[in-house]
Coordinates of C-alpha atoms in Angstrom, one line a residue:
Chain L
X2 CA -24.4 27.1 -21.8
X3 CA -25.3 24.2 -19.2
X4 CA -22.3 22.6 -17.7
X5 CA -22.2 19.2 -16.2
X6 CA -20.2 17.1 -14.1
X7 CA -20.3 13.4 -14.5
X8 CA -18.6 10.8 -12.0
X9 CA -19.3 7.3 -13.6
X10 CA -19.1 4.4 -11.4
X11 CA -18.0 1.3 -12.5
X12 CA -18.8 3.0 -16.1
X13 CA -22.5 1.9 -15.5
X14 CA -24.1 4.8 -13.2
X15 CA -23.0 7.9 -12.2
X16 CA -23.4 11.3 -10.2
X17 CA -24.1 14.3 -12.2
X18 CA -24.0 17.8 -11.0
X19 CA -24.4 21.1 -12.5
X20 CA -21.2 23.4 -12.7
X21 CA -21.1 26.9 -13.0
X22 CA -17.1 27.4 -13.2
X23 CA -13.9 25.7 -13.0
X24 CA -12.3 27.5 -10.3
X25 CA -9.3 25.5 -10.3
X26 CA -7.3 23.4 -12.4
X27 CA -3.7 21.6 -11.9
X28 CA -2.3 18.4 -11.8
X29 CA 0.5 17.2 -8.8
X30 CA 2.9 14.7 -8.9
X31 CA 0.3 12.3 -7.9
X32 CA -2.5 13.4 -9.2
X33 CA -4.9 16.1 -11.1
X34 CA -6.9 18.3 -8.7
X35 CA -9.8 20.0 -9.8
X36 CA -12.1 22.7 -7.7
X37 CA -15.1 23.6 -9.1
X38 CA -18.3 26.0 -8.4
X39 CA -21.5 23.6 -8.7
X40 CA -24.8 25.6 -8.7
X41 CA -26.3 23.3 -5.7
X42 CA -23.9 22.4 -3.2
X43 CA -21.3 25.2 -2.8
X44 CA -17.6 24.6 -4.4
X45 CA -16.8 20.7 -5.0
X46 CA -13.2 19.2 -5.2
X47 CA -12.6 16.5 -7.6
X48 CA -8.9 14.6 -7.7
X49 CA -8.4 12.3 -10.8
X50 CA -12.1 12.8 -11.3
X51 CA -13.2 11.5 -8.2
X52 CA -15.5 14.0 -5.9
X53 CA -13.8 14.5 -2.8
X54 CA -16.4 16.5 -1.2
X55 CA -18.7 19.4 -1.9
X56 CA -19.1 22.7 0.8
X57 CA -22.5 21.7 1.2
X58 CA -22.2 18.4 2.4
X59 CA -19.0 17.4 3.5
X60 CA -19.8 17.3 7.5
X61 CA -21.0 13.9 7.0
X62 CA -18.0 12.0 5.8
X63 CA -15.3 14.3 8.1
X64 CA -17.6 13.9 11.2
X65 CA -18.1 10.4 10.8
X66 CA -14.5 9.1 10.1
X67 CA -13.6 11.1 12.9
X68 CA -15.6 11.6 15.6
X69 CA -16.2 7.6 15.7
X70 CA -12.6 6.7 16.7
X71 CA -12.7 9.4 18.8
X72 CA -15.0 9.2 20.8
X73 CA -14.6 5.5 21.2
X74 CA -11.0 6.0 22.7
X75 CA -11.2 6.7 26.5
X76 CA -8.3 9.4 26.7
X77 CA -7.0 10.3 22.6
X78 CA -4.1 12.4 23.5
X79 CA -2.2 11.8 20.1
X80 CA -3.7 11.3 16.7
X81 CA -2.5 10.5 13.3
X82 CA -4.3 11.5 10.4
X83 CA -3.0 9.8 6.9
X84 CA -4.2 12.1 3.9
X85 CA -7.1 14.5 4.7
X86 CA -5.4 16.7 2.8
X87 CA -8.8 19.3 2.4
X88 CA -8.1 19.9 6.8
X89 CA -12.0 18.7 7.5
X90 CA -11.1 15.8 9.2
X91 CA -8.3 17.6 11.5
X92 CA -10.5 19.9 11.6
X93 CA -12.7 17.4 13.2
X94 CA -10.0 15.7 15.4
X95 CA -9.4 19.3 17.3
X96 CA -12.5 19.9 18.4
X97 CA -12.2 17.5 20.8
X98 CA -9.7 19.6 23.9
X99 CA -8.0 16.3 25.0
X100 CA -6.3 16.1 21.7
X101 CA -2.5 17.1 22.5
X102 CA -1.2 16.5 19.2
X103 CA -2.6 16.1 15.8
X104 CA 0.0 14.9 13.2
X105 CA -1.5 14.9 9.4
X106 CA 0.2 13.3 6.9
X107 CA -0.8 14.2 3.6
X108 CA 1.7 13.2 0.3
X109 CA 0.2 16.0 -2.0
X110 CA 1.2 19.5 -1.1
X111 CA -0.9 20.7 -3.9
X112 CA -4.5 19.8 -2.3
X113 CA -3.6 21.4 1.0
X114 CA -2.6 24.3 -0.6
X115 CA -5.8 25.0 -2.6
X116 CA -7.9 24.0 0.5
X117 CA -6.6 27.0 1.9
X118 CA -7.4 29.0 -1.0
X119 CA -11.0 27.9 -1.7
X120 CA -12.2 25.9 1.4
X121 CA -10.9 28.3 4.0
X122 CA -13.6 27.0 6.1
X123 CA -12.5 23.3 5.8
X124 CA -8.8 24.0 6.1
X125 CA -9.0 25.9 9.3
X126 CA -7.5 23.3 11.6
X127 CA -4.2 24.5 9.3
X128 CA -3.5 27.8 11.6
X129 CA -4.4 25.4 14.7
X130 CA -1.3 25.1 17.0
X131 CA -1.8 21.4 17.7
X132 CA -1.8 20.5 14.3
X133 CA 1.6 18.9 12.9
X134 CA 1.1 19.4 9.4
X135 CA 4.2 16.8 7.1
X136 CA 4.3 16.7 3.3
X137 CA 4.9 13.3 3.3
X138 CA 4.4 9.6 2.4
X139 CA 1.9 8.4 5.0
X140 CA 3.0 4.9 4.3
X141 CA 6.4 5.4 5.1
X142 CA 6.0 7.5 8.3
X143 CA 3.9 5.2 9.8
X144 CA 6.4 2.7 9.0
X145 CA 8.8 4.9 11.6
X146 CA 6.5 5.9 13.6
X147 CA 5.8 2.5 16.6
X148 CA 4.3 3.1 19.3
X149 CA 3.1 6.7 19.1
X150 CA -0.2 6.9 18.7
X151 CA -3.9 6.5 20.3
X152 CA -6.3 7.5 17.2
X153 CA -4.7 6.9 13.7
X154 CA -7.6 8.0 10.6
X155 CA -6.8 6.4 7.0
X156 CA -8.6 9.5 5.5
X157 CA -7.4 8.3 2.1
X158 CA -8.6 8.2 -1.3
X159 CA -9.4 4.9 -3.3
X160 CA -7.4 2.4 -3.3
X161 CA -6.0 3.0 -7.3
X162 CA -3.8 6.4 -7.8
X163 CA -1.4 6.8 -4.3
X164 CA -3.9 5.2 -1.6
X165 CA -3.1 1.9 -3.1
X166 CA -0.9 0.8 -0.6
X167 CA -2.8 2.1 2.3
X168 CA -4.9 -1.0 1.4
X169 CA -3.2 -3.8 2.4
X170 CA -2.3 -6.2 5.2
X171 CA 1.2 -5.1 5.5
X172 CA 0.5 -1.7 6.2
X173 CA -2.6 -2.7 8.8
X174 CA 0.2 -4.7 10.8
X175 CA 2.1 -1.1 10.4
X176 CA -0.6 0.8 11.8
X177 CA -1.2 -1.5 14.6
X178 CA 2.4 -1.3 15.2
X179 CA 2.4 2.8 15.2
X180 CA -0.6 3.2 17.9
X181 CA 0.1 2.1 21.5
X182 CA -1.6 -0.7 23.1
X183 CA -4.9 0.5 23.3
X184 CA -4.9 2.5 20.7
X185 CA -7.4 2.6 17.4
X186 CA -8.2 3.5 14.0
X187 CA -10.6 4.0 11.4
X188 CA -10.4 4.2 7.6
X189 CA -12.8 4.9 4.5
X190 CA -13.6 1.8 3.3
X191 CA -16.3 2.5 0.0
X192 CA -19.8 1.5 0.0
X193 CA -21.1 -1.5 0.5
X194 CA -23.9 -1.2 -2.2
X195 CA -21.0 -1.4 -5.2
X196 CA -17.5 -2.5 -3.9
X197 CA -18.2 -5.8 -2.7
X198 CA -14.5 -7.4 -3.3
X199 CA -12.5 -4.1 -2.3
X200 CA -14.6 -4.4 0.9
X201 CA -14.2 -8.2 1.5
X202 CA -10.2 -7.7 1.2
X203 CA -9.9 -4.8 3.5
X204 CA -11.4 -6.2 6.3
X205 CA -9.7 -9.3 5.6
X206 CA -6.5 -7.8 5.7
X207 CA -7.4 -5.7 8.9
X208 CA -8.6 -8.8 10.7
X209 CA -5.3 -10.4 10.3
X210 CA -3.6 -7.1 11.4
X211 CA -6.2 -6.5 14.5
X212 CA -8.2 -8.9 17.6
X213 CA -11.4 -5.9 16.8
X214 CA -12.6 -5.2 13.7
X215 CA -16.1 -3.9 12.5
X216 CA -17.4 -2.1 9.7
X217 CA -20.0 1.0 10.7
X218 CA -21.9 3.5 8.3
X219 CA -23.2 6.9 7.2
X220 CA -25.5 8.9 4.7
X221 CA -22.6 10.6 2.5
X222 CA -24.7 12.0 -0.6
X223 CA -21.5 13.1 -2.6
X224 CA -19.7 9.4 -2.7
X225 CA -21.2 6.4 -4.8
X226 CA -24.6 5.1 -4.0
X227 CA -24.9 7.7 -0.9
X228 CA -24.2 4.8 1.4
X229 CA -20.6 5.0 2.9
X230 CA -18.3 2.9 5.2
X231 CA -15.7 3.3 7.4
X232 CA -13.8 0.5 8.9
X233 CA -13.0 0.5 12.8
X234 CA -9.9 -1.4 14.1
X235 CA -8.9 -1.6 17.6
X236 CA -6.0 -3.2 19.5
X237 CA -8.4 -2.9 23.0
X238 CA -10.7 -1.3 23.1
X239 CA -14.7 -2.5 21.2
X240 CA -16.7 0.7 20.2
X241 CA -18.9 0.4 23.3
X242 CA -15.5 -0.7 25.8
X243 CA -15.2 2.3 27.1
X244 CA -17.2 5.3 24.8
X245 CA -16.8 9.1 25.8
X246 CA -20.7 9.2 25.2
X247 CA -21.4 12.5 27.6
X248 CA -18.4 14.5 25.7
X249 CA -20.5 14.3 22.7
X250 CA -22.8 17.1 23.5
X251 CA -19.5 19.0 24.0
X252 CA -18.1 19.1 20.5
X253 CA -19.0 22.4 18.9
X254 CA -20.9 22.8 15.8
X255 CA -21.9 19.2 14.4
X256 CA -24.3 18.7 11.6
X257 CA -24.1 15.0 11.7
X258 CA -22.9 13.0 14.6
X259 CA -24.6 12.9 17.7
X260 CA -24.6 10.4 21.4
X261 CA -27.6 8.1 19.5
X262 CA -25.8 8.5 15.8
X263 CA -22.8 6.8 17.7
X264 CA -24.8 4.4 19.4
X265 CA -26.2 3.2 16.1
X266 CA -24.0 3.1 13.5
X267 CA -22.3 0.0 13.8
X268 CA -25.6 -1.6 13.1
X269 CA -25.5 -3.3 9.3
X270 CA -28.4 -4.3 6.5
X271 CA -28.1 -7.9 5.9
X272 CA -25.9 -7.5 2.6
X273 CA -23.4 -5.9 4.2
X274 CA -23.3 -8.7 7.0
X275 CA -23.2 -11.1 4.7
X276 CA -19.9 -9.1 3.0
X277 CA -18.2 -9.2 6.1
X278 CA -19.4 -12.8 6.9
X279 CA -21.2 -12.1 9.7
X280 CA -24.4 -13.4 10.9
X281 CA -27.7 -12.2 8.8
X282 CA -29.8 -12.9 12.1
Chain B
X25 CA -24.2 3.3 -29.0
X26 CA -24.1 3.9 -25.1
X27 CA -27.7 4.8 -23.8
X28 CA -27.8 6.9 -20.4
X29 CA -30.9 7.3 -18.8
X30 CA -30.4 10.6 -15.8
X31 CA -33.3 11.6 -13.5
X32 CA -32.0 15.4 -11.9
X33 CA -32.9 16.9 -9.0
X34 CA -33.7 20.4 -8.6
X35 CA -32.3 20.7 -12.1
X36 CA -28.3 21.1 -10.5
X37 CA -27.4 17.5 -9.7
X38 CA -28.5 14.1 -11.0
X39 CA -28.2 10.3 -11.1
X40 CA -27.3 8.5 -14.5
X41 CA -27.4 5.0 -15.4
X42 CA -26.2 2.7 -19.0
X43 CA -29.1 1.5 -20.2
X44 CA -28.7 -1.8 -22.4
X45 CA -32.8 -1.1 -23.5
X46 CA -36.2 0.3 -23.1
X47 CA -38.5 -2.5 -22.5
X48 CA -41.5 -1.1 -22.1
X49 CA -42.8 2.6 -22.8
X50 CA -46.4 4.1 -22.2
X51 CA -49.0 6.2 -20.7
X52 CA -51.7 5.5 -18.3
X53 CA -54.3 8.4 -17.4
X54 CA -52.5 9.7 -14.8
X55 CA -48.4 8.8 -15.3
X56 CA -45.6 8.1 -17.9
X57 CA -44.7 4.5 -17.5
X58 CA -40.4 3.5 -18.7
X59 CA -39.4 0.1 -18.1
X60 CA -35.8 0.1 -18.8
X61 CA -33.1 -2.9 -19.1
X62 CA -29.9 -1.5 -16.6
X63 CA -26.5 -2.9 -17.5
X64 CA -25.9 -2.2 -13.6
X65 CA -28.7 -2.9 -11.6
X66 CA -30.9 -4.8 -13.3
X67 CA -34.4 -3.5 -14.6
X68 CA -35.7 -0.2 -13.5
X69 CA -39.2 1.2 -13.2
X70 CA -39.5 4.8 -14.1
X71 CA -42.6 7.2 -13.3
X72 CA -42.5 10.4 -15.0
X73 CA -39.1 10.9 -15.3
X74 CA -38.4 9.6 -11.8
X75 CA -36.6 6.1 -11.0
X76 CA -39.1 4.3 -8.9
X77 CA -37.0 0.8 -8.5
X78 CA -34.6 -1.1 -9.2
X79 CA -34.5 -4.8 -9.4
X80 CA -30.3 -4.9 -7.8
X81 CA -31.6 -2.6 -5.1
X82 CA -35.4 -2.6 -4.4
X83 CA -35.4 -4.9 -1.4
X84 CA -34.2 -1.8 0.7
X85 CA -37.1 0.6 0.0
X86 CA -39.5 -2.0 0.1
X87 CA -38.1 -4.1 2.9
X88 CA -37.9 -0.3 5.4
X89 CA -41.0 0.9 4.4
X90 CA -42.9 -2.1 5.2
X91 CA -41.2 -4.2 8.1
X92 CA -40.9 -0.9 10.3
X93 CA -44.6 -0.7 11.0
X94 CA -45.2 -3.9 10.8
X95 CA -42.4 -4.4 13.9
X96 CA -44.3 -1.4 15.8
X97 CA -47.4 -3.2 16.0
X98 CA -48.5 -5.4 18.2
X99 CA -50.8 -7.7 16.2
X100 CA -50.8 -6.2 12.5
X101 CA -53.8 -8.6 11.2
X102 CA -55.5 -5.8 9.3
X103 CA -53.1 -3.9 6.7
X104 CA -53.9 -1.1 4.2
X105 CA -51.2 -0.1 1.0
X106 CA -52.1 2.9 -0.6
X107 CA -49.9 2.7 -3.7
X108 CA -47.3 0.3 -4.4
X109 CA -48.7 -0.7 -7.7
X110 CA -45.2 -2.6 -8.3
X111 CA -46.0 -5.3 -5.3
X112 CA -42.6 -4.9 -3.4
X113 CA -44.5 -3.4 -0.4
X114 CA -47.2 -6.0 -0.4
X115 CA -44.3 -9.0 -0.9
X116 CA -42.9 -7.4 2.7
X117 CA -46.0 -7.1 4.5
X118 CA -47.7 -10.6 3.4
X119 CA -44.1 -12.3 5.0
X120 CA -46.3 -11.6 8.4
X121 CA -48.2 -14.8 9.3
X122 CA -50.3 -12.5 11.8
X123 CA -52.0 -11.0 8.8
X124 CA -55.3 -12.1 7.7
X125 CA -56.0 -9.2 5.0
X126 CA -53.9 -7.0 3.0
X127 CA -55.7 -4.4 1.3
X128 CA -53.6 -2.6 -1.8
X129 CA -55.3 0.4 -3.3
X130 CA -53.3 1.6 -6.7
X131 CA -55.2 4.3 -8.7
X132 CA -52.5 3.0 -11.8
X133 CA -53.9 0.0 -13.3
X134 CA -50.9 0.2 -15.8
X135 CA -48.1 -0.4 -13.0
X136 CA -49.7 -3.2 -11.8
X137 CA -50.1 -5.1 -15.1
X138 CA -46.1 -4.3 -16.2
X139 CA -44.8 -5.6 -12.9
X140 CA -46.4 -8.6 -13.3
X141 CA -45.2 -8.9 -16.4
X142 CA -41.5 -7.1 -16.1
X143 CA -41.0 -8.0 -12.3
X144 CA -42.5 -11.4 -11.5
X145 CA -40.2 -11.3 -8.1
X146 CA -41.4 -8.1 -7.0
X147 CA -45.2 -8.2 -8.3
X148 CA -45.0 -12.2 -6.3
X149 CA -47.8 -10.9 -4.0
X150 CA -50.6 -10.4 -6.9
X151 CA -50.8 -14.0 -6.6
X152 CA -51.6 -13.9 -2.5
X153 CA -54.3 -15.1 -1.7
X154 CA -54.6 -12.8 1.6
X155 CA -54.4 -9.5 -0.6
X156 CA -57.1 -8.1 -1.8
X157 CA -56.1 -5.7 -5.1
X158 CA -58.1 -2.6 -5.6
X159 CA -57.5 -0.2 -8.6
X160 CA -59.0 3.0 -7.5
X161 CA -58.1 6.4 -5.8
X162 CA -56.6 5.5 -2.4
X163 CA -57.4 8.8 -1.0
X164 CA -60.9 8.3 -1.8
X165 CA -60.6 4.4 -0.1
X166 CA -59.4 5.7 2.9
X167 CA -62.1 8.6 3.4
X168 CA -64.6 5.3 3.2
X169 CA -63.1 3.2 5.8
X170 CA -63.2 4.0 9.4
X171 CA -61.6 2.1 12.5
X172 CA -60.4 -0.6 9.8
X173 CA -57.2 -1.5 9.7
X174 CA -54.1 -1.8 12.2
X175 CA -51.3 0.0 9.8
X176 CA -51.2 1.9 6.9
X177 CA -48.3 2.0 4.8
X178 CA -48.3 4.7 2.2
X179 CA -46.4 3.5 -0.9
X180 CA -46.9 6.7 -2.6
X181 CA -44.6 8.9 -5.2
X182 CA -43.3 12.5 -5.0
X183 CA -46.1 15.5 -3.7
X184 CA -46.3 15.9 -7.5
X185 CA -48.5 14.2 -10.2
X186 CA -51.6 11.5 -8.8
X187 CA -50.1 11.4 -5.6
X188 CA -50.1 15.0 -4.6
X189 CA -53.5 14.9 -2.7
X190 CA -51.6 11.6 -0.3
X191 CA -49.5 14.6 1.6
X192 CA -51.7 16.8 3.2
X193 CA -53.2 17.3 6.7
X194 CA -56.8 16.4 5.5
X195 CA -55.4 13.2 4.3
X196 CA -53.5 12.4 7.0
X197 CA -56.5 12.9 9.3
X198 CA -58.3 10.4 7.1
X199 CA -55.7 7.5 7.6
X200 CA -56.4 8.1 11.4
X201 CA -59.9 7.8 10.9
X202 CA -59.0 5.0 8.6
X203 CA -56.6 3.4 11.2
X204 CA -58.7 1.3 14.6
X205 CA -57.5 2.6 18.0
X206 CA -54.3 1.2 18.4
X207 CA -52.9 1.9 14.4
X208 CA -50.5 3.0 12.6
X209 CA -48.8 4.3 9.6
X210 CA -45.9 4.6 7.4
X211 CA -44.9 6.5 4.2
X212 CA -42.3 7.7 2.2
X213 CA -40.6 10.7 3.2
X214 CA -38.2 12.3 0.6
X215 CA -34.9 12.9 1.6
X216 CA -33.3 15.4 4.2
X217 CA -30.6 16.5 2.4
X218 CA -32.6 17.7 -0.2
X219 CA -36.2 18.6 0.1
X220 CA -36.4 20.6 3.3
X221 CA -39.5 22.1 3.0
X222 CA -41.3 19.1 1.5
X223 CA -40.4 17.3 5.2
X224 CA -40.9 20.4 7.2
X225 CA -45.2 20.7 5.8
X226 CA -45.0 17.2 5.7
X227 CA -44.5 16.4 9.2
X228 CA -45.8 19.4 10.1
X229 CA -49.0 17.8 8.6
X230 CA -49.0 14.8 10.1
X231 CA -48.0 16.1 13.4
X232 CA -51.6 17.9 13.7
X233 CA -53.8 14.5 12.7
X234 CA -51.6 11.9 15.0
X235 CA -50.1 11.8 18.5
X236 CA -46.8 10.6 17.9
X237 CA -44.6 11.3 14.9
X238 CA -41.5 10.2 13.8
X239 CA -39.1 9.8 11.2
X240 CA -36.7 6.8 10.4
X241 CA -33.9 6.3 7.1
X242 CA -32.5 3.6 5.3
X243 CA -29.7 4.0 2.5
X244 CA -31.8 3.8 -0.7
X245 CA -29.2 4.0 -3.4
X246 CA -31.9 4.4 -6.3
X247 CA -33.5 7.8 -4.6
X248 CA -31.8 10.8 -4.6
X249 CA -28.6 11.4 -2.3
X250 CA -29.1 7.5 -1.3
X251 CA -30.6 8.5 2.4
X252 CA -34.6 7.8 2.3
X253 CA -36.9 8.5 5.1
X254 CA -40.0 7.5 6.4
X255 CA -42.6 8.8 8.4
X256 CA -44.3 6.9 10.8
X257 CA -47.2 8.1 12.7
X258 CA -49.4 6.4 15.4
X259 CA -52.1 6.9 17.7
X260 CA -51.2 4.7 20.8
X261 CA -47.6 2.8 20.0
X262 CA -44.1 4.6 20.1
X263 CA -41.5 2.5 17.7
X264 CA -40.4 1.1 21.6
X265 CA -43.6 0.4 23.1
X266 CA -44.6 -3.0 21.8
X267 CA -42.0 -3.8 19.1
X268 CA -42.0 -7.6 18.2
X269 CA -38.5 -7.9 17.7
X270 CA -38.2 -11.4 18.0
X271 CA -40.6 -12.3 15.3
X272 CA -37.5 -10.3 12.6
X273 CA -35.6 -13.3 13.2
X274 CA -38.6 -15.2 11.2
X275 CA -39.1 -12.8 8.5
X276 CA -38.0 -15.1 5.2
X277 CA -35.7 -13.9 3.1
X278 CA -33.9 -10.5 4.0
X279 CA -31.6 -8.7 2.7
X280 CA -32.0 -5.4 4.6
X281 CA -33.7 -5.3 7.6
X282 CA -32.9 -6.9 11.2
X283 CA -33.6 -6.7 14.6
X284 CA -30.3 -4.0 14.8
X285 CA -32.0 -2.1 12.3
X286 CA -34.9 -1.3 13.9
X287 CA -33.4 -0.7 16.8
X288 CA -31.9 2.0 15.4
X289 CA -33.5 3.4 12.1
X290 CA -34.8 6.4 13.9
X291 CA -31.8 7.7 15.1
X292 CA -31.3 10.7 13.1
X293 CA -28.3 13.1 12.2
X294 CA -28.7 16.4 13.7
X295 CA -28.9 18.0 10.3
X296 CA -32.2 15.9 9.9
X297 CA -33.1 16.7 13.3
X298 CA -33.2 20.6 12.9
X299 CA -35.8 19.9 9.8
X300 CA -37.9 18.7 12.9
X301 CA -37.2 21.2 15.2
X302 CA -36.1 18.4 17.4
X303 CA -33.3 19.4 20.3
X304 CA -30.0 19.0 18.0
X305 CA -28.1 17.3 21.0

C-alpha cells in the first residue's frame, strides 16, 4: 500500500509526499497535530494539515528566522520567541553565547511535548538552562511584557487557527512596545509567489507599528511554492546598522546561513518589490 | 470532476496541480508533449511527465537563466541557446540591444510549433528578426562551431531523455571550443536539495573544460523544492569582473531580475556549498 500526503494550496496546487507511518496522532485545544514518517525527508510534522517542517529540511526556515534578527542586533542579551513550539528556532537563538535569556512562548503544550518525543534533535534547546520555556498565550504576554526585550521572533503559524492575531497592527504596536529601544524582530510572513494580500497587510500593519521595515527571503522546500519570507522590523537599528558579520563563522553547525547568505537576502525579485511597493529599479 | 495533474520526484514527494484541461497532447521523436489548462497558474508545458513552465511563473526561470550571462559579459553580440524550444530564453536574451545574432538550436520541432501556438507571449521571439531558429541536435551544432559566439546559455531538460548527451565533460569542452576567448555560458542546474550527485558530476564536469565555475539560484516555484540553480562557466570573466549592471535598469519588462539580484544570486547556503566542496564558512 502507497501512502500519500497531500497539502493543497489555495485548493489549486499542492505538495505531495510519500508516508510510511503515522507516528503520531492527537488533536489540542487549538489544534490537531500530526507526526508522520515520510520515506524522503525523515519524520514531518503537520498541525491542522499544514507541514510544519520535515527532519530533513528544517535548518532552512529555523536558521533563517533566527539567525537574521540576530545577528543584526549589536548586543541580543534577551530574546522572545512567540510559538516555535518544535524548539528549532530556540534552538537556533542559543547558539549564539551573548544570549542571557531566551523566553519561548508557545500556547500549545501538546507540540512541545511530542517534539520531545520524536524530534529530540530539534527540541534540544528544551534541557538548555537559558531557555524560559511558558505555556502560554504569546499575545497576551507580550501585551505585559514592555520594555524587555532585544530580539522578539513571531515563529508562528498562519494567520487562520491561533496565529490569527499575531497578524495585526495592534499587536505589531505591542511588540514594539515589549522590545527596548533598539531592539528588533522578525516574523514568518508566507511566500510571496501565492499570498499576495496576507503579505500586503502584514507589512502594512508593521510599517504603522515600526520607522524599519523590510521583507527578506529563503529556499524553504517544505512550505508553499519553496520560496519563503520573513519580515524584519526594527525600532533602530537597519539590517546593515550595525551587523555582527565576523560572529557568523562562530555559530556551530549551520546548514544554511552564512556572512554572504546574510549579506544577500534582503535583496527581492521585482514581484515581490512591487508587493511591498517598493521600487522595481 | 477535479483533474490533478502531479509530477514526483524520486517517487517519495511530488507537486500537484487542478487542471481545468488538456489542451494539447502528443509525441514527437524524441519527447511526450502535455499542454495543460492550470486553474492556478495558468497554462503549463509538460515534457515527459516533467512540468517544464508555467505561464503565472515562467518569467523567473527564463528571466535567471538568461539575464545572468548576459550581465557577465562585457559585449554579448554573439549568443547561442541550445534548447529552449518554448522561446522564454530567447524573449530574455533578444531584450539586449548589444546583440546582433541569437542563434536557438532545438532538436524538438514539436515544442516550437505548440508554443507558438499555446504561448504566443513566451514563443514572442520566433518572430525576431535577430534569431536565427535551427531545429537540429544542439550538441552536434556546437561540435561545428568554434570561437563563435560570446555566451551560451543551455536551455536544456533533466540528464535524462534527448538531453542526456548536454551534461557531460565532452560536451562541456565543446561549448568552450564553441565559445571565442572571452565567452561564456549558462545552464540549468537541478536543484541542491535534491539531486546531489546530478550537481556534484555536473560541476565536476564543467570544472575540467572551463576556468571558472560557478553556481547561482533563483526561487523557481514550478521545479522541484522551488530553489533552481544555474551553472555558469567562463573562460576569462568572473560574475564581478565586467558586469554591466547599469544596463538592468534598461532591460524592458521585469518581473524578476535586478541589479540586487545579481549582485547576489551566487551567494549560496552552506548546504549547497558542501555539494561544491567549497569552504562551508
Amino acid at each position: 500500500m502507497d501512502l500519500w500526503f497531500t497539502e493543497l494550496y489555495e485548493n489549486a496546487s499542492g505538495y505531495t509526499i510519500k508516508i510510511k507511518e503515522t507516528l503520531y496522532s492527537g488533536k489540542s485545544k487549538y489544534q490537531q497535530l500530526d507526526i508522520l514518517q515520510t520515506e524522503q525527508l525523515g519524520k514531518m510534522m503537520v498541525l491542522d494539515g499544514l507541514i510544519m517542517l520535515t527532519e530533513a529540511n528544517e535548518f532552512s526556515y529555523h536558521e533563517m528566522i533566527a539567525h537574521v534578527p540576530m545577528t543584526a542586533h549589536p548586543n541580543p542579551e534577551r530574546v522572545l520567541i512567540i510559538g516555535g513550539g518544535d524548539g528549532g528556532t530556540a534552538r537556533e537563538v542559543l547558539k549564539h553565547n551573548c544570549v542571557k535569556e531566551c523566553v519561548m512562548v508557545e500556547i500549545d503544550e501538546l507540540v512541545i511535548e511530542k517534539s520531545k518525543e520524536f524530534f529530540p534533535q530539534i527540541a534540544s534547546a528544551f534541557d538548555n538552562t537559558k531557555l524560559n520555556l511558558l505555556v502560554q498565550d504569546g499575545f497576551k504576554y507580550i501585551e505585559d511584557n514592555k520594555n524587555a526585550f532585544d530580539v522578539v521572533i513571531i515563529d508562528s503559524t498562519d494567520p487562520i487557527g491561533p496565529a490569527e492575531p499575531l497578524f495585526s497592527e495592534h499587536f505589531y504596536k505591542n511588540v514594539n512596545a515589549c522590545l527596548k529601544s533598539d531592539g528588533l524582530m522578525s516574523a514568518q510572513s508566507e511566500s510571496p509567489y501565492l499570498y499576495n494580500e496576507i503579505i500586503r497587510q502584514m507589512y502594512t500593519d508593521m510599517g504603522k507599528a515600526f520607522p524599519i521595515v523590510k521583507m527578506y527571503t529563503g529556499y524553504v522546500p517544505f512550505y508553499p511554492t519553496g520560496m519563503w519570507s520573513f519580515a524584519f522590523a526594527s525600532k533602530k537599528y537597519h539590517p546593515y546598522s550595525k551587523p555582527r558579520i565576523d560572529m557568523i563563522d562562530k555559530i556551530d553547525n549551520l546548514q544554511y546561513f552564512n556572512k554572504e547568505i546574510y549579506c544577500t537576502c534582503f535583496a527581492l525579485p521585482n514581484f515581490a518589490r512591487k508587493l511591498l511597493d517598493e521600487d522595481d529599479k
